[in-house]
Coordinates of N, CA and C in Angstrom, one line a residue:
X349 N 4.9 21.6 18.7 CA 5.1 21.4 17.2 C 6.1 20.3 16.9
X350 N 7.2 20.3 17.7 CA 8.2 19.3 17.4 C 7.7 17.9 17.7
X351 N 6.9 17.8 18.8 CA 6.3 16.5 19.1 C 5.4 16.0 17.9
X352 N 4.6 16.9 17.4 CA 3.8 16.6 16.3 C 4.6 16.2 15.0
X353 N 5.7 16.9 14.8 CA 6.6 16.7 13.7 C 7.2 15.2 13.8
X354 N 7.6 14.9 15.0 CA 8.2 13.5 15.2 C 7.2 12.4 15.1
X355 N 6.0 12.7 15.5 CA 4.9 11.8 15.3 C 4.7 11.5 13.8
X356 N 4.7 12.6 13.0 CA 4.5 12.5 11.6 C 5.7 11.7 10.9
X357 N 6.9 12.0 11.4 CA 8.1 11.2 10.9 C 7.9 9.7 11.2
X358 N 7.4 9.4 12.4 CA 7.2 8.0 12.8 C 6.2 7.4 11.9
X359 N 5.1 8.1 11.6 CA 4.1 7.6 10.7 C 4.6 7.4 9.3
X360 N 5.5 8.3 8.8 CA 6.1 8.1 7.5 C 7.0 6.8 7.5
X361 N 7.7 6.6 8.6 CA 8.6 5.4 8.7 C 7.7 4.2 8.7
X362 N 6.6 4.1 9.4 CA 5.7 3.0 9.4 C 5.1 2.7 8.0
X363 N 4.8 3.7 7.3 CA 4.2 3.6 6.0 C 5.3 3.0 5.0
X364 N 6.5 3.5 5.1 CA 7.6 3.0 4.3 C 7.8 1.5 4.6
X365 N 7.8 1.1 5.8 CA 8.0 -0.3 6.2 C 6.9 -1.1 5.7
X366 N 5.7 -0.6 5.7 CA 4.6 -1.3 5.2 C 4.7 -1.6 3.7
X367 N 5.2 -0.5 2.9 CA 5.5 -0.7 1.5 C 6.5 -1.8 1.3
X368 N 7.5 -1.9 2.1 CA 8.5 -2.9 2.0 C 8.0 -4.3 2.3
X369 N 7.1 -4.3 3.3 CA 6.5 -5.6 3.6 C 5.6 -6.1 2.5
X370 N 4.9 -5.2 1.9 CA 4.0 -5.6 0.7 C 4.9 -6.1 -0.5
X371 N 6.0 -5.4 -0.7 CA 6.9 -5.8 -1.8 C 7.5 -7.2 -1.5
X372 N 7.8 -7.5 -0.3 CA 8.3 -8.8 0.1 C 7.2 -9.8 -0.1
X373 N 6.0 -9.5 0.3 CA 4.9 -10.5 0.1 C 4.7 -10.7 -1.4
X374 N 4.8 -9.6 -2.2 CA 4.6 -9.7 -3.6 C 5.6 -10.6 -4.3
X375 N 6.9 -10.4 -4.0 CA 7.9 -11.2 -4.6 C 7.8 -12.7 -4.2
X376 N 7.4 -12.9 -3.0 CA 7.2 -14.3 -2.5 C 6.0 -14.9 -3.3
X377 N 4.9 -14.2 -3.4 CA 3.7 -14.7 -4.1 C 4.0 -14.9 -5.5
X378 N 4.8 -14.0 -6.1 CA 5.1 -14.1 -7.5 C 6.0 -15.4 -7.8
X379 N 6.9 -15.7 -6.8 CA 7.7 -16.9 -7.0 C 6.9 -18.1 -6.8
X380 N 6.0 -18.1 -5.9 CA 5.1 -19.3 -5.7 C 4.3 -19.5 -7.0
X381 N 3.8 -18.4 -7.6 CA 3.0 -18.5 -8.9 C 3.9 -19.0 -10.0
X382 N 5.2 -18.6 -10.0 CA 6.1 -19.1 -11.0 C 6.4 -20.6 -11.0
X383 N 6.7 -21.1 -9.8 CA 7.0 -22.5 -9.7 C 5.8 -23.4 -9.8
X384 N 4.6 -22.9 -9.5 CA 3.4 -23.7 -9.6 C 2.6 -23.4 -10.8
X385 N 3.0 -22.4 -11.6 CA 2.2 -22.0 -12.8 C 0.8 -21.7 -12.4
X386 N 0.7 -21.0 -11.3 CA -0.6 -20.7 -10.6 C -1.1 -19.3 -11.0
X387 N -2.1 -19.2 -11.8 CA -2.6 -17.9 -12.3 C -3.3 -17.1 -11.1
X388 N -4.1 -17.7 -10.3 CA -4.7 -16.9 -9.1 C -3.6 -16.3 -8.3
X389 N -2.5 -17.0 -8.0 CA -1.4 -16.4 -7.2 C -0.8 -15.3 -8.0
X390 N -0.6 -15.4 -9.3 CA -0.1 -14.3 -10.1 C -1.0 -13.1 -10.0
X391 N -2.3 -13.3 -10.0 CA -3.2 -12.2 -9.9 C -3.2 -11.5 -8.6
X392 N -2.9 -12.3 -7.5 CA -2.7 -11.8 -6.2 C -1.6 -10.7 -6.1
X393 N -0.6 -11.0 -6.9 CA 0.6 -10.1 -6.9 C 0.1 -8.7 -7.4
X394 N -0.8 -8.6 -8.4 CA -1.2 -7.3 -8.9 C -2.0 -6.6 -7.8
X395 N -2.7 -7.3 -6.9 CA -3.4 -6.7 -5.8 C -2.4 -6.1 -4.8
X396 N -1.4 -6.8 -4.6 CA -0.3 -6.3 -3.6 C 0.4 -5.1 -4.2
X397 N 0.7 -5.1 -5.5 CA 1.4 -4.0 -6.0 C 0.5 -2.8 -6.1
X398 N -0.8 -3.0 -6.3 CA -1.7 -1.9 -6.3 C -1.8 -1.2 -4.9
X399 N -1.7 -2.1 -3.8 CA -1.6 -1.5 -2.5 C -0.4 -0.7 -2.3
X400 N 0.7 -1.1 -2.8 CA 2.0 -0.4 -2.7 C 1.8 1.0 -3.4
X401 N 1.2 1.0 -4.6 CA 1.1 2.2 -5.3 C 0.1 3.2 -4.6
X402 N -0.9 2.6 -3.9 CA -1.8 3.4 -3.1 C -1.1 4.1 -2.0
X403 N 0.0 3.6 -1.5 CA 0.8 4.2 -0.4 C 1.8 5.2 -1.0
X404 N 2.2 5.0 -2.3 CA 3.3 5.7 -2.9 C 3.0 7.2 -2.8
X405 N 1.9 7.6 -3.4 CA 1.6 9.1 -3.5 C 1.4 9.7 -2.1
X406 N 0.6 9.2 -1.2 CA 0.5 9.8 0.1 C 1.9 9.9 0.9
X407 N 2.7 8.9 0.8 CA 4.0 8.9 1.5 C 4.9 10.0 0.9
X408 N 4.9 10.1 -0.4 CA 5.7 11.2 -1.1 C 5.2 12.6 -0.7
X409 N 3.8 12.7 -0.7 CA 3.2 14.0 -0.3 C 3.5 14.3 1.1
X410 N 3.5 13.3 2.0 CA 3.7 13.6 3.4 C 5.2 14.0 3.6
X411 N 6.1 13.4 2.9 CA 7.5 13.8 3.1 C 7.8 15.2 2.5
X412 N 7.2 15.5 1.4 CA 7.4 16.8 0.8 C 6.7 17.9 1.7
X413 N 5.6 17.6 2.3 CA 4.9 18.5 3.3 C 5.8 18.8 4.5
X414 N 6.4 17.7 5.0 CA 7.3 17.9 6.1 C 8.5 18.8 5.8
X415 N 9.0 18.6 4.6 CA 10.1 19.5 4.1 C 9.7 20.9 4.0
X416 N 8.5 21.1 3.5 CA 8.1 22.5 3.2 C 7.6 23.2 4.4
X417 N 7.0 22.5 5.3 CA 6.3 23.2 6.5 C 7.1 23.2 7.7
X418 N 8.0 22.2 7.9 CA 8.7 22.0 9.2 C 10.1 22.5 9.1
X419 N 10.7 22.6 7.9 CA 12.1 23.1 7.8 C 13.0 22.3 8.7
X420 N 13.0 20.9 8.5 CA 13.9 20.1 9.4 C 15.3 20.4 9.1
X421 N 16.2 20.0 10.1 CA 17.6 20.2 10.0 C 18.3 18.9 10.5
X422 N 19.6 18.7 10.2 CA 20.4 17.6 10.6 C 19.7 16.3 10.3
X423 N 19.7 15.4 11.4 CA 19.2 14.0 11.1 C 17.7 14.1 10.7
X424 N 16.9 15.0 11.3 CA 15.5 15.1 10.8 C 15.4 15.3 9.3
X425 N 16.2 16.2 8.9 CA 16.2 16.5 7.4 C 16.6 15.3 6.6
X426 N 17.7 14.6 7.1 CA 18.1 13.4 6.4 C 17.0 12.4 6.3
X427 N 16.2 12.3 7.4 CA 15.2 11.3 7.5 C 14.1 11.6 6.5
X428 N 13.7 12.8 6.4 CA 12.7 13.2 5.4 C 13.2 13.0 4.0
X429 N 14.4 13.5 3.7 CA 14.9 13.3 2.3 C 15.1 11.9 2.0
X430 N 15.5 11.1 2.9 CA 15.6 9.6 2.7 C 14.3 9.0 2.4
X431 N 13.2 9.5 3.1 CA 11.9 9.0 2.9 C 11.4 9.3 1.5
X432 N 11.7 10.4 0.9 CA 11.4 10.8 -0.4 C 12.0 9.8 -1.4
X433 N 13.2 9.5 -1.2 CA 13.9 8.5 -2.1 C 13.4 7.1 -1.9
X434 N 13.1 6.7 -0.7 CA 12.7 5.4 -0.4 C 11.4 5.0 -1.1
X435 N 10.5 6.0 -1.1 CA 9.2 5.7 -1.8 C 9.4 5.2 -3.2
X436 N 10.3 5.8 -3.9 CA 10.6 5.3 -5.3 C 11.2 3.9 -5.3
X437 N 12.2 3.7 -4.4 CA 12.9 2.4 -4.4 C 11.9 1.3 -4.1
X438 N 11.0 1.5 -3.1 CA 10.0 0.5 -2.7 C 9.0 0.3 -3.8
X439 N 8.6 1.3 -4.5 CA 7.6 1.2 -5.6 C 8.2 0.3 -6.7
X440 N 9.5 0.5 -6.9 CA 10.2 -0.2 -8.0 C 10.3 -1.7 -7.6
X441 N 10.5 -2.0 -6.3 CA 10.5 -3.4 -5.9 C 9.2 -4.0 -6.2
X442 N 8.1 -3.3 -5.9 CA 6.8 -3.9 -6.2 C 6.6 -4.1 -7.7
X443 N 7.1 -3.2 -8.5 CA 7.1 -3.3 -10.0 C 7.8 -4.5 -10.5
X444 N 8.9 -4.8 -9.9 CA 9.7 -6.0 -10.3 C 9.0 -7.3 -10.0
X445 N 8.3 -7.4 -8.8 CA 7.5 -8.5 -8.5 C 6.4 -8.7 -9.5
X446 N 5.8 -7.6 -9.9 CA 4.7 -7.6 -10.9 C 5.2 -8.1 -12.2
X447 N 6.4 -7.8 -12.6 CA 7.0 -8.3 -13.9 C 7.1 -9.8 -13.8
X448 N 7.4 -10.4 -12.7 CA 7.5 -11.9 -12.5 C 6.1 -12.4 -12.7
X449 N 5.1 -11.8 -12.1 CA 3.7 -12.3 -12.2 C 3.2 -12.1 -13.6
X450 N 3.6 -11.1 -14.3 CA 3.2 -10.9 -15.7 C 3.7 -12.1 -16.6
X451 N 4.9 -12.6 -16.3 CA 5.5 -13.7 -17.0 C 4.6 -14.9 -16.8
X452 N 4.2 -15.1 -15.6 CA 3.4 -16.3 -15.3 C 2.0 -16.2 -16.0
X453 N 1.4 -15.0 -16.0 CA 0.2 -14.8 -16.7 C 0.3 -15.0 -18.2
X454 N 1.4 -14.5 -18.8 CA 1.6 -14.6 -20.2 C 1.8 -16.1 -20.7
X455 N 2.4 -16.9 -19.9 CA 2.7 -18.3 -20.3 C 1.6 -19.3 -19.8
X456 N 0.7 -18.9 -18.9 CA -0.3 -19.8 -18.4 C -1.1 -20.4 -19.5
X457 N -1.4 -21.7 -19.4 CA -1.3 -22.6 -18.3 C 0.1 -23.4 -18.2
X458 N 1.0 -23.0 -19.1 CA 2.3 -23.7 -19.0 C 3.2 -23.0 -18.0
X459 N 4.2 -23.7 -17.6 CA 5.3 -23.2 -16.7 C 6.1 -22.2 -17.5
X460 N 6.6 -21.2 -16.9 CA 7.5 -20.2 -17.7 C 8.8 -20.9 -17.9
X461 N 9.3 -21.6 -16.9 CA 10.6 -22.3 -16.9 C 10.4 -23.7 -16.4
X462 N 11.5 -24.5 -16.4 CA 11.4 -25.9 -15.9 C 12.8 -26.3 -15.5
X463 N 12.8 -27.5 -14.8 CA 14.1 -28.1 -14.5 C 15.0 -27.3 -13.6
X464 N 16.3 -27.3 -13.9 CA 17.2 -26.6 -13.1 C 17.0 -25.1 -13.1
X465 N 16.6 -24.6 -14.3 CA 16.4 -23.2 -14.4 C 15.3 -22.7 -13.4
X466 N 14.2 -23.5 -13.4 CA 13.1 -23.1 -12.4 C 13.6 -23.2 -11.0
X467 N 14.4 -24.2 -10.7 CA 15.0 -24.4 -9.4 C 15.8 -23.2 -8.9
X468 N 16.7 -22.7 -9.8 CA 17.5 -21.6 -9.5 C 16.7 -20.3 -9.3
X469 N 15.7 -20.1 -10.2 CA 14.8 -19.0 -10.1 C 14.0 -19.0 -8.8
X470 N 13.6 -20.2 -8.4 CA 12.9 -20.4 -7.1 C 13.8 -19.9 -5.9
X471 N 15.0 -20.4 -6.0 CA 16.0 -20.0 -4.9 C 16.2 -18.5 -5.0
X472 N 16.3 -17.9 -6.1 CA 16.4 -16.4 -6.2 C 15.2 -15.7 -5.6
X473 N 14.0 -16.2 -5.9 CA 12.8 -15.6 -5.3 C 12.8 -15.7 -3.8
X474 N 13.3 -16.9 -3.2 CA 13.3 -17.0 -1.8 C 14.4 -16.1 -1.2
X475 N 15.5 -15.9 -1.9 CA 16.5 -15.0 -1.4 C 16.0 -13.5 -1.4
X476 N 15.3 -13.2 -2.5 CA 14.8 -11.8 -2.6 C 13.7 -11.6 -1.5
X477 N 12.9 -12.6 -1.2 CA 11.9 -12.4 -0.1 C 12.6 -12.2 1.2
X478 N 13.7 -12.9 1.5 CA 14.4 -12.8 2.7 C 15.0 -11.4 2.8
X479 N 15.5 -10.9 1.7 CA 16.1 -9.6 1.7 C 15.1 -8.5 2.0
X480 N 13.9 -8.7 1.4 CA 12.8 -7.7 1.7 C 12.5 -7.7 3.2
X481 N 12.4 -8.9 3.8 CA 12.1 -9.0 5.2 C 13.2 -8.3 6.0
X482 N 14.4 -8.4 5.7 CA 15.5 -7.8 6.4 C 15.5 -6.2 6.1
X483 N 15.1 -5.8 4.9 CA 15.0 -4.4 4.6 C 13.9 -3.8 5.4
X484 N 12.8 -4.5 5.6 CA 11.7 -4.0 6.5 C 12.2 -3.8 7.9
X485 N 13.0 -4.7 8.4 CA 13.6 -4.5 9.8 C 14.4 -3.3 9.8
X486 N 15.2 -3.1 8.8 CA 16.1 -2.0 8.7 C 15.3 -0.7 8.8
X487 N 14.2 -0.6 8.0 CA 13.4 0.6 8.0 C 12.8 0.9 9.3
X488 N 12.4 -0.2 10.0 CA 11.7 0.0 11.3 C 12.7 0.3 12.4
X489 N 13.9 -0.2 12.4 CA 14.9 0.0 13.5 C 15.9 1.0 13.2
X490 N 16.2 1.4 11.9 CA 17.3 2.3 11.5 C 18.6 1.8 12.1
X491 N 18.8 0.5 12.0 CA 20.0 -0.2 12.5 C 21.0 -0.2 11.4
X492 N 22.1 0.5 11.5 CA 23.1 0.5 10.4 C 23.8 -0.8 10.2
X493 N 24.0 -1.6 11.3 CA 24.6 -2.9 11.1 C 23.7 -3.9 10.3
X494 N 22.4 -3.8 10.6 CA 21.5 -4.6 9.8 C 21.5 -4.1 8.3
X495 N 21.6 -2.8 8.2 CA 21.6 -2.3 6.8 C 22.8 -2.8 6.1
X496 N 24.0 -2.9 6.7 CA 25.2 -3.4 6.1 C 25.0 -4.8 5.7
X497 N 24.3 -5.6 6.5 CA 24.1 -7.0 6.3 C 23.3 -7.2 5.0
X498 N 22.5 -6.3 4.6 CA 21.8 -6.4 3.3 C 22.7 -6.6 2.1
X499 N 23.8 -5.9 2.1 CA 24.8 -6.0 1.0 C 25.4 -7.4 1.0
X500 N 25.7 -7.9 2.2 CA 26.3 -9.3 2.2 C 25.3 -10.3 1.8
X501 N 24.1 -10.2 2.2 CA 23.0 -11.2 1.9 C 22.7 -11.1 0.4
X502 N 22.9 -9.9 -0.2 CA 22.6 -9.8 -1.7 C 23.6 -10.5 -2.5
X503 N 24.8 -10.8 -1.9 CA 25.8 -11.5 -2.7 C 25.3 -12.9 -3.1
X504 N 24.5 -13.5 -2.2 CA 23.9 -14.9 -2.5 C 23.0 -14.8 -3.7
X505 N 22.2 -13.8 -3.8 CA 21.3 -13.6 -4.9 C 22.2 -13.3 -6.2
X506 N 23.2 -12.5 -6.1 CA 24.1 -12.3 -7.3 C 24.7 -13.6 -7.7
X507 N 25.2 -14.4 -6.8 CA 25.8 -15.7 -7.2 C 24.8 -16.6 -7.9
X508 N 23.5 -16.6 -7.5 CA 22.5 -17.4 -8.1 C 22.2 -16.9 -9.5
X509 N 22.3 -15.5 -9.7 CA 22.0 -14.9 -11.0 C 23.1 -15.3 -11.9
X510 N 24.4 -15.3 -11.5 CA 25.5 -15.7 -12.4 C 25.4 -17.2 -12.7
X511 N 24.9 -18.0 -11.8 CA 24.8 -19.4 -12.1 C 23.7 -19.6 -13.1
X512 N 22.6 -18.9 -13.0 CA 21.5 -19.0 -14.0 C 22.0 -18.6 -15.4
X513 N 22.7 -17.5 -15.5 CA 23.2 -17.1 -16.8 C 24.2 -18.1 -17.4
X514 N 25.0 -18.7 -16.5 CA 26.0 -19.7 -17.0 C 25.2 -20.9 -17.5
X515 N 24.1 -21.3 -16.8 CA 23.3 -22.4 -17.2 C 22.7 -22.2 -18.6
X516 N 22.1 -21.0 -18.8 CA 21.4 -20.7 -20.0 C 22.4 -20.6 -21.2
X517 N 23.6 -20.1 -20.9 CA 24.6 -19.9 -22.0 C 25.3 -21.2 -22.4
X518 N 25.1 -22.3 -21.6 CA 25.7 -23.6 -21.9 C 25.1 -24.2 -23.2
X519 N 25.9 -24.6 -24.2 CA 25.4 -25.1 -25.4 C 24.5 -26.3 -25.2
X520 N 24.7 -27.1 -24.1 CA 23.9 -28.3 -23.9 C 22.6 -28.0 -23.2
X521 N 22.4 -26.7 -22.8 CA 21.1 -26.4 -22.2 C 19.9 -26.7 -23.1
X522 N 18.9 -27.4 -22.7 CA 17.9 -27.9 -23.6 C 16.8 -26.9 -23.9
X523 N 16.8 -25.8 -23.3 CA 15.7 -24.8 -23.5 C 15.7 -24.2 -24.9
X524 N 14.5 -23.6 -25.2 CA 14.3 -22.9 -26.5 C 14.8 -21.5 -26.3
X525 N 14.8 -20.7 -27.4 CA 15.2 -19.3 -27.4 C 14.2 -18.5 -26.6
X526 N 12.8 -18.7 -26.7 CA 11.9 -18.0 -25.9 C 12.1 -18.3 -24.4
X527 N 12.4 -19.6 -24.1 CA 12.6 -20.0 -22.7 C 13.8 -19.3 -22.2
X528 N 14.9 -19.1 -23.0 CA 16.1 -18.4 -22.6 C 15.8 -17.0 -22.3
X529 N 15.0 -16.4 -23.1 CA 14.6 -15.0 -22.9 C 13.8 -14.8 -21.6
X530 N 12.8 -15.7 -21.4 CA 12.0 -15.6 -20.2 C 12.9 -15.8 -19.0
X531 N 13.8 -16.7 -19.0 CA 14.6 -17.0 -17.8 C 15.6 -15.9 -17.5
X532 N 16.2 -15.3 -18.6 CA 17.1 -14.2 -18.5 C 16.4 -13.0 -17.9
X533 N 15.2 -12.7 -18.3 CA 14.4 -11.5 -17.8 C 14.1 -11.8 -16.3
X534 N 13.6 -13.0 -16.0 CA 13.2 -13.3 -14.6 C 14.4 -13.1 -13.7
X535 N 15.6 -13.7 -14.1 CA 16.8 -13.5 -13.3 C 17.1 -12.1 -13.1
X536 N 17.0 -11.3 -14.1 CA 17.2 -9.8 -14.0 C 16.2 -9.2 -13.0
X537 N 15.0 -9.5 -13.1 CA 14.0 -9.0 -12.2 C 14.4 -9.2 -10.7
X538 N 14.7 -10.5 -10.4 CA 15.1 -10.8 -9.0 C 16.4 -10.1 -8.6
X539 N 17.4 -10.1 -9.5 CA 18.6 -9.4 -9.2 C 18.4 -8.0 -8.9
X540 N 17.6 -7.3 -9.7 CA 17.3 -5.9 -9.5 C 16.5 -5.7 -8.2
X541 N 15.6 -6.6 -7.9 CA 14.9 -6.5 -6.6 C 15.9 -6.5 -5.4
X542 N 16.9 -7.4 -5.5 CA 17.9 -7.4 -4.4 C 18.7 -6.2 -4.4
X543 N 19.0 -5.6 -5.5 CA 19.8 -4.4 -5.6 C 19.0 -3.2 -4.9
X544 N 17.7 -3.2 -5.1 CA 16.9 -2.1 -4.4 C 16.9 -2.3 -2.9
X545 N 16.9 -3.5 -2.4 CA 17.0 -3.7 -0.9 C 18.3 -3.2 -0.4
X546 N 19.4 -3.4 -1.2 CA 20.7 -2.9 -0.7 C 20.7 -1.4 -0.7
X547 N 20.0 -0.7 -1.7 CA 19.9 0.7 -1.7 C 19.1 1.2 -0.5
X548 N 18.1 0.5 -0.1 CA 17.4 0.8 1.1 C 18.3 0.9 2.3
X549 N 19.2 -0.2 2.4 CA 20.1 -0.2 3.5 C 21.1 1.0 3.4
X550 N 21.6 1.3 2.3 CA 22.5 2.4 2.1 C 21.8 3.8 2.5
X551 N 20.6 3.9 2.1 CA 19.9 5.1 2.5 C 19.7 5.2 4.0
X552 N 19.4 4.1 4.7 CA 19.3 4.2 6.1 C 20.6 4.5 6.8
X553 N 21.7 4.0 6.2 CA 23.0 4.3 6.8 C 23.3 5.8 6.6
X554 N 22.9 6.4 5.5 CA 23.0 7.8 5.3 C 22.2 8.6 6.4
X555 N 21.0 8.1 6.6 CA 20.1 8.7 7.5 C 20.8 8.8 8.9
X556 N 21.3 7.6 9.3 CA 21.9 7.5 10.7 C 23.2 8.2 10.8
X557 N 24.1 8.1 9.8 CA 25.5 8.6 10.0 C 25.8 9.8 9.2
X558 N 25.0 10.1 8.2 CA 25.3 11.2 7.3 C 26.3 10.9 6.3
X559 N 26.8 9.6 6.2 CA 27.7 9.2 5.2 C 27.0 9.1 3.8
X560 N 27.6 9.7 2.8 CA 27.0 9.6 1.5 C 26.9 8.2 1.0
X561 N 25.9 7.9 0.1 CA 25.7 6.6 -0.4 C 26.9 6.2 -1.3
X562 N 27.3 5.0 -1.1 CA 28.4 4.4 -1.9 C 27.9 4.1 -3.2
X563 N 28.7 4.1 -4.3 CA 28.2 3.7 -5.6 C 27.8 2.3 -5.7

């Protein structure tokens, strides 16, 4: 029974890592769509987020079944509980990538942003993609050092977000009010995506060490 239980735990871990992989692919594709004003790429994001949601329910059900039927304790219990929470975090990451794609679809055939604003958002998208890749490694390895690295890497994304807001708030910025709204929302989507990868890392640290999540 315990061998079967751990096989099921491993399967849950693999499914969560796949959700993270798909979220990373979605945010990368959404960023490509943003900088290229490419509608087919934006539509591809919706396909990816649908795949994430198709995994959401089964993962959640599997974790709850393990709790109810196996009565895990200690680290096994933490792993199952962590899995329940991670499903929601990873689903939200996919949702944020979808919001970027929705902006592209709404403004097509025009670019949502341009110039330095688009350049900063492009860099934010690449940083978010890298964070998702690192989060996937963390989920697969349960390495607390890699998990800690997520927080440090997210600082780069936060710096870019602050730079974007400073740019938009500058009186000499040439963009319109709708463009400012679009850029502000996009920056927030990327910033929140990065925050969720950091939460993934914190949850894995809790899994491994039992230390409660820091605020």
